[in-house]
Coordinates of C-alpha atoms and ligand atoms in Angstrom, one line a residue:
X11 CA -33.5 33.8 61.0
X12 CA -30.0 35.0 62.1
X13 CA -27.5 36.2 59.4
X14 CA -24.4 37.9 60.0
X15 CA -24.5 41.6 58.9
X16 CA -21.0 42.8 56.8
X17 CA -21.6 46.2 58.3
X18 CA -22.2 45.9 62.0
X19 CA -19.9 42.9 62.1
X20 CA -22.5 40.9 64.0
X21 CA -24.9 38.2 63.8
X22 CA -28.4 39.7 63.6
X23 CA -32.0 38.8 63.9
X24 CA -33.7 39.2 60.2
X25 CA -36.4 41.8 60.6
X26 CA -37.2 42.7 56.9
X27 CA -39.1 46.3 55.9
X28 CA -42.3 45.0 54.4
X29 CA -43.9 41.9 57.0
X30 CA -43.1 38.4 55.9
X31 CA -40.9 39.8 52.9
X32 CA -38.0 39.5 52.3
X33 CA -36.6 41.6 49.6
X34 CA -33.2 41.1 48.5
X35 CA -30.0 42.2 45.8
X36 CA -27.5 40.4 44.6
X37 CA -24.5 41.5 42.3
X38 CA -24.8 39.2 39.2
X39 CA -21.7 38.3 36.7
X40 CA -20.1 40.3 34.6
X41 CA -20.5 38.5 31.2
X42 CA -17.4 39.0 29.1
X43 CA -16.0 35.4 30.0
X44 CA -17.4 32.5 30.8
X45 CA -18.3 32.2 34.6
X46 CA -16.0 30.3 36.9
X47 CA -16.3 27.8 39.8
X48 CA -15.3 30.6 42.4
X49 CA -17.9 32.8 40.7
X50 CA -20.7 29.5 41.2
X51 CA -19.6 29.5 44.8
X52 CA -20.8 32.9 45.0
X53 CA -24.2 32.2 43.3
X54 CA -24.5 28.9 45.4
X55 CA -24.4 30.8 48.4
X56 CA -27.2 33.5 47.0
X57 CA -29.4 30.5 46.0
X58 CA -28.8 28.8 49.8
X59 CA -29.9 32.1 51.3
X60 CA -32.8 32.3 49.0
X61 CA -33.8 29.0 50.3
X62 CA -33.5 29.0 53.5
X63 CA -35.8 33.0 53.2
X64 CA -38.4 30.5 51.6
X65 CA -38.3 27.7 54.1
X66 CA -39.2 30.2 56.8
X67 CA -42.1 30.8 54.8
X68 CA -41.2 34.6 53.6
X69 CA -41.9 35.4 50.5
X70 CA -39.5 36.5 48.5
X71 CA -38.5 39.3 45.7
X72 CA -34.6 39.2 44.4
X73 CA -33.0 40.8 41.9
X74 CA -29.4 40.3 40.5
X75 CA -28.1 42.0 37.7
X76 CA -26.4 41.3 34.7
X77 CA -22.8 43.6 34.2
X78 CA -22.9 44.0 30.2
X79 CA -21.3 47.2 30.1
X80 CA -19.0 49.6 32.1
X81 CA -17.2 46.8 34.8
X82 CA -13.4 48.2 33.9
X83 CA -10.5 46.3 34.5
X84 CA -9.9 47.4 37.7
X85 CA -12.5 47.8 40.1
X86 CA -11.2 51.1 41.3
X87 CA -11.7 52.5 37.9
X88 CA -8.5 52.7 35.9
X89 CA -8.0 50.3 33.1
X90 CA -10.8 49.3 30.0
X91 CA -14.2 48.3 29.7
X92 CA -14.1 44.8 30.5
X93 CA -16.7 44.0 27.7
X94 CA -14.9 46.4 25.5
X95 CA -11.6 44.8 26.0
X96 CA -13.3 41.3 25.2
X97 CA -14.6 42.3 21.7
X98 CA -11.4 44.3 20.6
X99 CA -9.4 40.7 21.7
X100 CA -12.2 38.6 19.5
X101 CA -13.8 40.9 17.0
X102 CA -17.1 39.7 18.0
X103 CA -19.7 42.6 19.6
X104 CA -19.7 42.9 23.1
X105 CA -23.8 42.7 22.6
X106 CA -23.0 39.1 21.3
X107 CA -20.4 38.3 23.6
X108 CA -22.4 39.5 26.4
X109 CA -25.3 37.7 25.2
X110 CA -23.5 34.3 25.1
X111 CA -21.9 34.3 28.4
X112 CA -25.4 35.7 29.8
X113 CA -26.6 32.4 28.5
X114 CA -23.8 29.9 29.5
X115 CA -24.2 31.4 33.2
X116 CA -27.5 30.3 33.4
X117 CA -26.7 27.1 31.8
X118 CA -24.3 26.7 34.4
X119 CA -26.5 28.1 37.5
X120 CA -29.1 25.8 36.1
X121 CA -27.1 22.5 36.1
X122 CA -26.3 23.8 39.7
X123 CA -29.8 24.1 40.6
X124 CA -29.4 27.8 41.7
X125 CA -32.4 29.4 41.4
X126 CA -33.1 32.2 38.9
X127 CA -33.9 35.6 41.1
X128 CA -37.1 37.0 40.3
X129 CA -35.8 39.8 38.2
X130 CA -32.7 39.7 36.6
X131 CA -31.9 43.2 34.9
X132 CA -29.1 44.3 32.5
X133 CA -27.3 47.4 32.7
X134 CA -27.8 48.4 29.3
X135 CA -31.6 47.9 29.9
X136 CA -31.2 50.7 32.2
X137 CA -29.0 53.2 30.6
X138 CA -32.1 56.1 31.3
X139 CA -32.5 55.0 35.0
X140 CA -28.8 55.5 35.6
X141 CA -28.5 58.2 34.1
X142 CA -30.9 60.0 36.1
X143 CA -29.2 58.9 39.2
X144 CA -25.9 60.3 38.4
X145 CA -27.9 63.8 37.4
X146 CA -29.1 63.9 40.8
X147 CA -26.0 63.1 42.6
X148 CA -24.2 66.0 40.4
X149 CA -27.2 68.6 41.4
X150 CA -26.8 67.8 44.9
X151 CA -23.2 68.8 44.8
X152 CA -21.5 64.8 45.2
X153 CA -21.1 64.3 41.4
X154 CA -18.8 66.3 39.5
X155 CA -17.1 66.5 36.1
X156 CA -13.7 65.9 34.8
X157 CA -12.1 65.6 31.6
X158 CA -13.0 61.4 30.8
X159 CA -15.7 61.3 33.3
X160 CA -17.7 62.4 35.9
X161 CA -16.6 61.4 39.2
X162 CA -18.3 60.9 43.0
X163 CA -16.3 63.3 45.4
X164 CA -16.0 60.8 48.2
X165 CA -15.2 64.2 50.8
X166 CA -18.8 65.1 50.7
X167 CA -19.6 61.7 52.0
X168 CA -17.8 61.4 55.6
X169 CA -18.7 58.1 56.5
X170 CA -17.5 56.4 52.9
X171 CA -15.8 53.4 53.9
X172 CA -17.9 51.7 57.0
X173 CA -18.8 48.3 55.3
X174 CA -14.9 47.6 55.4
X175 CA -13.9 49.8 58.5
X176 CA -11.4 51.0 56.0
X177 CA -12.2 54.8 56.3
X178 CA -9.0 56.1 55.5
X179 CA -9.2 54.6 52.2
X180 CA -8.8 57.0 50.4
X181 CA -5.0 58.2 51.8
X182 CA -4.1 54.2 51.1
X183 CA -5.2 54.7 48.0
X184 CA -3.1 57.6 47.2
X185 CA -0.2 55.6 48.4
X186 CA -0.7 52.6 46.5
X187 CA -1.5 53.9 43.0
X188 CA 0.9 55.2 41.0
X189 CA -1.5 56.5 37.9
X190 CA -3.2 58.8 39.9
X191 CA -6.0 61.1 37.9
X192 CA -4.9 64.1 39.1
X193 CA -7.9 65.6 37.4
X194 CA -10.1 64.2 40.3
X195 CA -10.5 65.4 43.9
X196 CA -9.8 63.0 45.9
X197 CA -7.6 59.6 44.8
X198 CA -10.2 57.2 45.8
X199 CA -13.3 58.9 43.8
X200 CA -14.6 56.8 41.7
X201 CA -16.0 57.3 38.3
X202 CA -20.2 57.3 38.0
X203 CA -20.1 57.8 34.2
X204 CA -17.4 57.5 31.8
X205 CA -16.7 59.8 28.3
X206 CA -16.6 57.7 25.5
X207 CA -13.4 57.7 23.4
X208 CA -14.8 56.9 19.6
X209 CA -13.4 53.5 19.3
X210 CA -16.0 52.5 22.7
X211 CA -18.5 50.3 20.7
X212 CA -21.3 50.9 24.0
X213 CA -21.9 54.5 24.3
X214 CA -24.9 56.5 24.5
X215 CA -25.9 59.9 24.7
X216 CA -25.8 62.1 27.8
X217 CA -25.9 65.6 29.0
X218 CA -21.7 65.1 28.6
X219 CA -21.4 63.6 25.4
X220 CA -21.3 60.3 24.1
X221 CA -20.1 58.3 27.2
X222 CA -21.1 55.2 28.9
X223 CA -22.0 54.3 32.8
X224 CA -19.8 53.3 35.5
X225 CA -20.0 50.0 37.3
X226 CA -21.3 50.7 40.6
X227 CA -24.4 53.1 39.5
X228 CA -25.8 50.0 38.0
X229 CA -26.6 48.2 41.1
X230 CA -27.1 51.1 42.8
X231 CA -30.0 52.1 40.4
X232 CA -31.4 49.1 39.8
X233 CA -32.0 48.1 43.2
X234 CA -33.7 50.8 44.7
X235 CA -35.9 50.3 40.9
X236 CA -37.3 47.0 41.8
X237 CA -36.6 46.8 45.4
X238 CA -37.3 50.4 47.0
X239 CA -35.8 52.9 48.5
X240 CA -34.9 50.8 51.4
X241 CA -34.5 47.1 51.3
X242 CA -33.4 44.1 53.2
X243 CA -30.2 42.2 52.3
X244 CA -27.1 42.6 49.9
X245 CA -25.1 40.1 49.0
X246 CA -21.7 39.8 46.9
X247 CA -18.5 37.9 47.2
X248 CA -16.3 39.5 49.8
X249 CA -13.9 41.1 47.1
X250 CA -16.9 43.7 46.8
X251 CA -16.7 44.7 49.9
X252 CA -13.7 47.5 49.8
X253 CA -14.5 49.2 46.6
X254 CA -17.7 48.3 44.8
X255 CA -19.8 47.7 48.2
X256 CA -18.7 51.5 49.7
X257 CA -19.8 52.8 46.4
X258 CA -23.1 51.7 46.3
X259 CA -23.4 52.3 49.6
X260 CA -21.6 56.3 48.7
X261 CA -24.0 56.6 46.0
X262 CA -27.4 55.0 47.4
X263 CA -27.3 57.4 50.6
X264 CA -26.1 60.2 48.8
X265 CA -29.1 59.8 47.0
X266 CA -31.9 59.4 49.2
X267 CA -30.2 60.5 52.6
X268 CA -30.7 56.6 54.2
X269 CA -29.1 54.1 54.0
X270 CA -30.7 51.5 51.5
X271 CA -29.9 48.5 52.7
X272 CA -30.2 47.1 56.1
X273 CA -28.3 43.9 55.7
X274 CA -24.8 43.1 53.7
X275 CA -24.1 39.2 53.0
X276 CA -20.8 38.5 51.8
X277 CA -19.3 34.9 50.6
X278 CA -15.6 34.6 51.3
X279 CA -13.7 33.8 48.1
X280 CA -13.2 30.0 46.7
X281 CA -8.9 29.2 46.7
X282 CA -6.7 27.1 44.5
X283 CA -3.5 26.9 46.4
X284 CA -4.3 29.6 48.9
X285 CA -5.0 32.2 46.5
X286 CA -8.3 33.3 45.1
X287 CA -9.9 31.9 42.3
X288 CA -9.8 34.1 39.4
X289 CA -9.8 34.7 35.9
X290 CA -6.0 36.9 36.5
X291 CA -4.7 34.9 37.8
X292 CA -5.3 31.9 35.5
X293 CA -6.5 29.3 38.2
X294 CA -10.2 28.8 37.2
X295 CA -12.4 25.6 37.0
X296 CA -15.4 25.9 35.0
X297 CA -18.5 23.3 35.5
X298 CA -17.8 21.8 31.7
X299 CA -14.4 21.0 33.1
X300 CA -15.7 19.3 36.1
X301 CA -18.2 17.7 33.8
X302 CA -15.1 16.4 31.2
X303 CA -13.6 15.2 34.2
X304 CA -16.5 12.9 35.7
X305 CA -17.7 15.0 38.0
X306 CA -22.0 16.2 38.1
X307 CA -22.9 19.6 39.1
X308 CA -24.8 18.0 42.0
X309 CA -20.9 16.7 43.1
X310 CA -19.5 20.1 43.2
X311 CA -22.6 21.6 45.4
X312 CA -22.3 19.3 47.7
X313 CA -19.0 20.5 47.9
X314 CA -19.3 24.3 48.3
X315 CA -22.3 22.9 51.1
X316 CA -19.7 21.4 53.1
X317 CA -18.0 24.7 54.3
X318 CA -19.7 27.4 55.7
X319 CA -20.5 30.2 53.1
X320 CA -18.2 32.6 55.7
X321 CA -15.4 30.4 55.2
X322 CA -12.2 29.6 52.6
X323 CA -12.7 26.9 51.0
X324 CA -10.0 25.6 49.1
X325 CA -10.7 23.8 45.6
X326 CA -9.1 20.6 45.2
X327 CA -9.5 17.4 43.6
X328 CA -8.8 15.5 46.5
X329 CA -12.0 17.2 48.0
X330 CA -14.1 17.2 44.9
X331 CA -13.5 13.2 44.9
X332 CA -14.6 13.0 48.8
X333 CA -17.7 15.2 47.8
X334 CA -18.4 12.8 45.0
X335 CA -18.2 10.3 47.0
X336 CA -19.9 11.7 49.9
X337 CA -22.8 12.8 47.6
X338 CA -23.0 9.1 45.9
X339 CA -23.5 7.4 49.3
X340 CA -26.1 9.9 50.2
X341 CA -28.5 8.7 47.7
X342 CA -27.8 5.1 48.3
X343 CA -29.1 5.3 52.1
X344 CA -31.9 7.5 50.9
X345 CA -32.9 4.9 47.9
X346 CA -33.0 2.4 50.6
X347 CA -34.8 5.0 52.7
X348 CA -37.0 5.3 50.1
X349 CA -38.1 1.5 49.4
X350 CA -38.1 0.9 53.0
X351 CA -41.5 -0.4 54.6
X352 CA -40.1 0.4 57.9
X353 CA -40.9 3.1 60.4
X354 CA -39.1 5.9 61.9
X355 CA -39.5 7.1 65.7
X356 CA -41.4 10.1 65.3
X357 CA -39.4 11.6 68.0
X358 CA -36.2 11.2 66.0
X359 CA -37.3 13.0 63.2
X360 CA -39.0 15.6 64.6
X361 CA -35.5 16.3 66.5
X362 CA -34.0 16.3 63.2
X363 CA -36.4 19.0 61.8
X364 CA -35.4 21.2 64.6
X365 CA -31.8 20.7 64.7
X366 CA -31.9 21.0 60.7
X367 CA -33.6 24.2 60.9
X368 CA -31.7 25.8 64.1
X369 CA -28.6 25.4 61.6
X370 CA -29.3 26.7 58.4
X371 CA -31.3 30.0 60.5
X372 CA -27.8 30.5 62.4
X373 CA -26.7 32.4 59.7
X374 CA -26.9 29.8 57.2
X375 CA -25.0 26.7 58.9
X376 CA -25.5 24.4 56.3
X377 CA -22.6 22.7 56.7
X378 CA -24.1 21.6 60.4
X379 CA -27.6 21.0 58.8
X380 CA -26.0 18.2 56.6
X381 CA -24.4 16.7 59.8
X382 CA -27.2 16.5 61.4
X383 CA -28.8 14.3 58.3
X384 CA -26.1 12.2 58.1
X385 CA -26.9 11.6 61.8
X386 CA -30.2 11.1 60.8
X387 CA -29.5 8.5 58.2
X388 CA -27.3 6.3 60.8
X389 CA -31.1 5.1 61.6
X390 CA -32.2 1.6 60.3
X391 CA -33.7 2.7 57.0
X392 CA -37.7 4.1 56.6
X393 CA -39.6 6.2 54.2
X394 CA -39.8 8.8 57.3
X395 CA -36.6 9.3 57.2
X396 CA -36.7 10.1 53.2
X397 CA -39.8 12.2 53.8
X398 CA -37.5 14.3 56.3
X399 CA -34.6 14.3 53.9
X400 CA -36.8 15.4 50.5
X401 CA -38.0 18.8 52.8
X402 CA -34.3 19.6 53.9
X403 CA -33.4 19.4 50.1
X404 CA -35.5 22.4 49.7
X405 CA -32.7 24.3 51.3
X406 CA -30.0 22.5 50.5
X407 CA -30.9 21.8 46.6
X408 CA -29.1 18.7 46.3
X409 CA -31.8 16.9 43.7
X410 CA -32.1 13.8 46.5
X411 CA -34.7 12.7 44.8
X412 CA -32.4 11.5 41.9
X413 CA -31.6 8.3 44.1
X414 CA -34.5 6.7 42.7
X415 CA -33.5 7.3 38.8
X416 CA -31.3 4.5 37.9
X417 CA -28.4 5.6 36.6
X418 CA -28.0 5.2 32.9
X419 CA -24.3 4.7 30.8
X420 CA -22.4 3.9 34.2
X421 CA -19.2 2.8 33.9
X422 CA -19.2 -1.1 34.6
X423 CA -17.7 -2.0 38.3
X424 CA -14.5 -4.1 36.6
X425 CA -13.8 -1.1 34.1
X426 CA -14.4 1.6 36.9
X427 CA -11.8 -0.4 39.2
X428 CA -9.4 -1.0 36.9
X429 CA -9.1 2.6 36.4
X430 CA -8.8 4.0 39.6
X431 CA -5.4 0.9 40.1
X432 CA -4.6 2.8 36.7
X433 CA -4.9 6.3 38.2
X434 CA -2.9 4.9 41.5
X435 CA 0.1 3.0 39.9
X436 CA 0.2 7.0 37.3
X437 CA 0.0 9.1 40.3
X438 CA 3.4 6.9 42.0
X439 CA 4.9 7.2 39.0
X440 CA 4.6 3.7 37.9
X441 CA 4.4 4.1 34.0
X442 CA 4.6 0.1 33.5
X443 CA 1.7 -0.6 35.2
X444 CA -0.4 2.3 34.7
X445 CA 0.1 1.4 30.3
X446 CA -0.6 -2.4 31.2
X447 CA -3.6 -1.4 32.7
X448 CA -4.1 1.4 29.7
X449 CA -4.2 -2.1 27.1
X450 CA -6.3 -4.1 29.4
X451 CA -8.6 -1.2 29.3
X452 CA -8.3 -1.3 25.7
X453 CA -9.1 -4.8 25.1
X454 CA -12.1 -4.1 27.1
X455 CA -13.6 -1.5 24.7
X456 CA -13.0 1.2 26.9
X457 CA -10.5 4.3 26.9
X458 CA -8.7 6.6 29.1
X459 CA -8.0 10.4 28.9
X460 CA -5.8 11.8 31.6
X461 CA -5.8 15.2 32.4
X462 CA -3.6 16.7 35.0
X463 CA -5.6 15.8 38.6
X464 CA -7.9 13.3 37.2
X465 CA -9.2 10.7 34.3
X466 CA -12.1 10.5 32.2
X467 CA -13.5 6.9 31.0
X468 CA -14.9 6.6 27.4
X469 CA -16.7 3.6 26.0
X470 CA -15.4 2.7 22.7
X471 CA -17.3 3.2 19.3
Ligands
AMP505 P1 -17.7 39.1 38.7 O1 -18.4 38.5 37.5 O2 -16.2 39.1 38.6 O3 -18.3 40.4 39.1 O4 -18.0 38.1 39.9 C1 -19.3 37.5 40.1 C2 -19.4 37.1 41.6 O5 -18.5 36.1 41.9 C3 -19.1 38.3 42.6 O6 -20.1 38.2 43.6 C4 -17.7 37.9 43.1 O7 -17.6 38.4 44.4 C5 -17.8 36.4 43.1 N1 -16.5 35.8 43.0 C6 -15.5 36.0 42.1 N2 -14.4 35.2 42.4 C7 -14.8 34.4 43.4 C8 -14.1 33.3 44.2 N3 -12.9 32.9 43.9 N4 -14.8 32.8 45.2 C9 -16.0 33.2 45.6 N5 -16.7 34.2 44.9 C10 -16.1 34.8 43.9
ZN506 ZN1 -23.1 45.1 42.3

């Protein structure tokens, strides 16, 4: 397996620590909102990579964790509790609120068939844990107090900064933030436990008060925990890298006097428009909105599968409708693959097998690994082929074996037509025929809802 490393900016061979092993961290959501499609990208690309570490027969030990307290507004630590911020806006606990966006995640990852990690562990499950970590890092001179916290003294660590190159951070930093805490010693430390003011609804006891943890100890703390004091692979979404990334990475060798991890994975960010995905920016998708909008969870995989995990990829629904497509003529070769009598060449599918599996271990080259079926499926049909198409969907996840469910509640051929002219004759703007259409729709028993890119169909009654 090759996978390109974040922190030596190459492509690397995977040796893990422990022999056929891999053992592996990845930064879970933070669950005071409900999870968007950038975020799913993110997950999609940690369940690919736990795939493809299972279909080179490693086994396999991964932990994400779950953010319930101490993510502030901003990642560099000024700003609210983000779980804080969401109870005072809805007068519900964050305990509850994190609880029900802990659920509709894996609701959501579920649908998406991303694979749960073997331990998925809450921050506030680990308050004790983290604490002890930020003791240590005080008595060996890298932690120290200030008035609303106590704060990592990024000096004492000379190579903070080397996962983004960026090591004059912290003199950018200083330039670019206006609020300052001139309490701390240098602008880019960053807080490793937090002072509670009385109105913080999460706080716990410490050797400084009521107070609550930061957001980087967490991951910090709970990987070494369940994975060691030196493990394989990291991943994140690439916003991680500049600020939450160095931090682990400040806190973890500050620590132990190592480096923890040997391999960083990042997944560059989904785009609406050219601009991240995000919650701040108010151009988010979730998966029931997909749904509402005729769209499976299977459609939008196939999707994010289609562009290499290192790459933009921009959300549209021009592309969601090409992957829908895409995906639905997949299963109807394989479903004739599948009731075929006929028989394959051996030597073409073993040739598929390897080209399949030189892809997705060039750093996870899905995208080419799907080429290469649908090169495999311009073959006369035969069970061989869906034989060979049933093991690559162990890596790519794509539930092909659904081609042989018939689909129930369908929408009728005539109906499904009729709407797409509909949806044509709306999108040039040609309101007559589009509400003609709307009534002969009608008359059928069947309604439409348009949204702003798309339509939904509804049977009547
Ligand atoms: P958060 O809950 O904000 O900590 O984000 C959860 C994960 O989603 C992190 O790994 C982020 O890097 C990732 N993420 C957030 N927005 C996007 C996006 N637009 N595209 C890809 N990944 C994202
Ligand atoms: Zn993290």
């Amino acid at each position: 397996m090759i996978v390109y490393n974040t922190l030596t900016r190459r492509k690397e061979e995977l040796k893990t620590v422990v022999p056929n092993e891999v053992r592996m961290y990845s930064c879970g959501p933070t669950v005071y909102s409900r999870a968007h499609m950038g975020n799913m990208r993110a997950y999609i690309f940690m369940d690919s990579l736990r795939r493809v570490i299972r279909f080179n027969g490693y086994k396999l030990l991964g932990v994400m964790n779950i953010t319930d307290v101490g993510h502030l507004t901003s990642d560099a630590d000024d700003g609210d509790d983000k779980m804080q911020k969401a109870a005072e806006k809805t007068g519900v606990s964050p305990w509850e609120i994190a609880q029900k966006y802990t659920d509709l995640f894996f609701k959501d990852t579920d649908k998406l068939n991303i694979g749960r990690p073997e331990v998925v562990a809450k921050a506030t499950d680990h308050i004790e844990d983290m604490l002890w970590f930020v003791e240590q890092l005080v008595e060996k001179g890298y932690g120290y107090e200030t008035s609303d916290g106590i704060y990592f003294d990024i000096s004492k660590f000379p190579s903070y900064g080397k996962l983004s190159g960026n090591t004059r951070l912290n003199d950018n930093i200083a330039g670019a933030r206006v609020d300052v805490n001139d309490e701390k010693r240098n602008p880019a430390d960053f807080a490793l436990w937090k002072k509670a003011p009385k109105e913080h609804i999460m706080q716990w006891d410490s050797p400084w008060g009521r107070s609550y943890p930061g957001w980087h100890i967490e991951c910090s703390t709970m990987g070494r925990k369940y994975l060691g004091d030196r493990f394989d692979i990291h991943t994140g979404g690439v916003d991680h890298i500049p600020i939450h990334h160095e931090n682990e990475i400040a806190q973890s060798e500050a620590l132990l006097g190592h480096p923890a991890v040997n391999y960083w994975m990042h997944v560059e960010f989904m785009q609406v428009d050219g601009r991240k995905m995000s919650k701040s920016l108010g151009n988010t998708y979730t998966l029931d909105e997909l749904e509402e909008k005729g769209y499976s969870p299977m459609d939008f995989r196939y999707f994010c599968l289609n562009t290499h995990y290192r790459k933009k990829l921009n959300f549209t629904f021009d592309g969601m409708d090409s992957a829908k497509i895409a995906y639905s003529r997949l299963l109807a070769l394989l479903k004739a693959c599948a009731e075929s009598e006929a028989k394959t060449d051996p030597t073409i599918i073993e040739a598929f097998k390897k080209e399949f599996a030189d892809a997705v271990n060039d750093d996870l080259n899905i995208p080419l690994g799907m080429g290469a079926l649908w090169t495999l499926l311009k073959n006369p049909p035969s069970k061989d082929i869906y034989a060979a198409a049933l093991e690559a969907d162990k890596v790519l996840g794509l539930s092909l074996d659904k081609c042989l469910e018939e689909k129930k509640d369908d929408v009728p051929e005539d109906i499904r037509e009729l709407a797409e002219k509909r949806f044509a004759a709306r999108k040039a703007k040609n309101w007559a025929e589009s509400d003609a259409i709307r009534n002969e729709l009608a008359a059928k028993g069947w309604s439409v809802l348009d949204s702003k890119d798309g339509y939904t169909l509804k049977k009547n009654g």
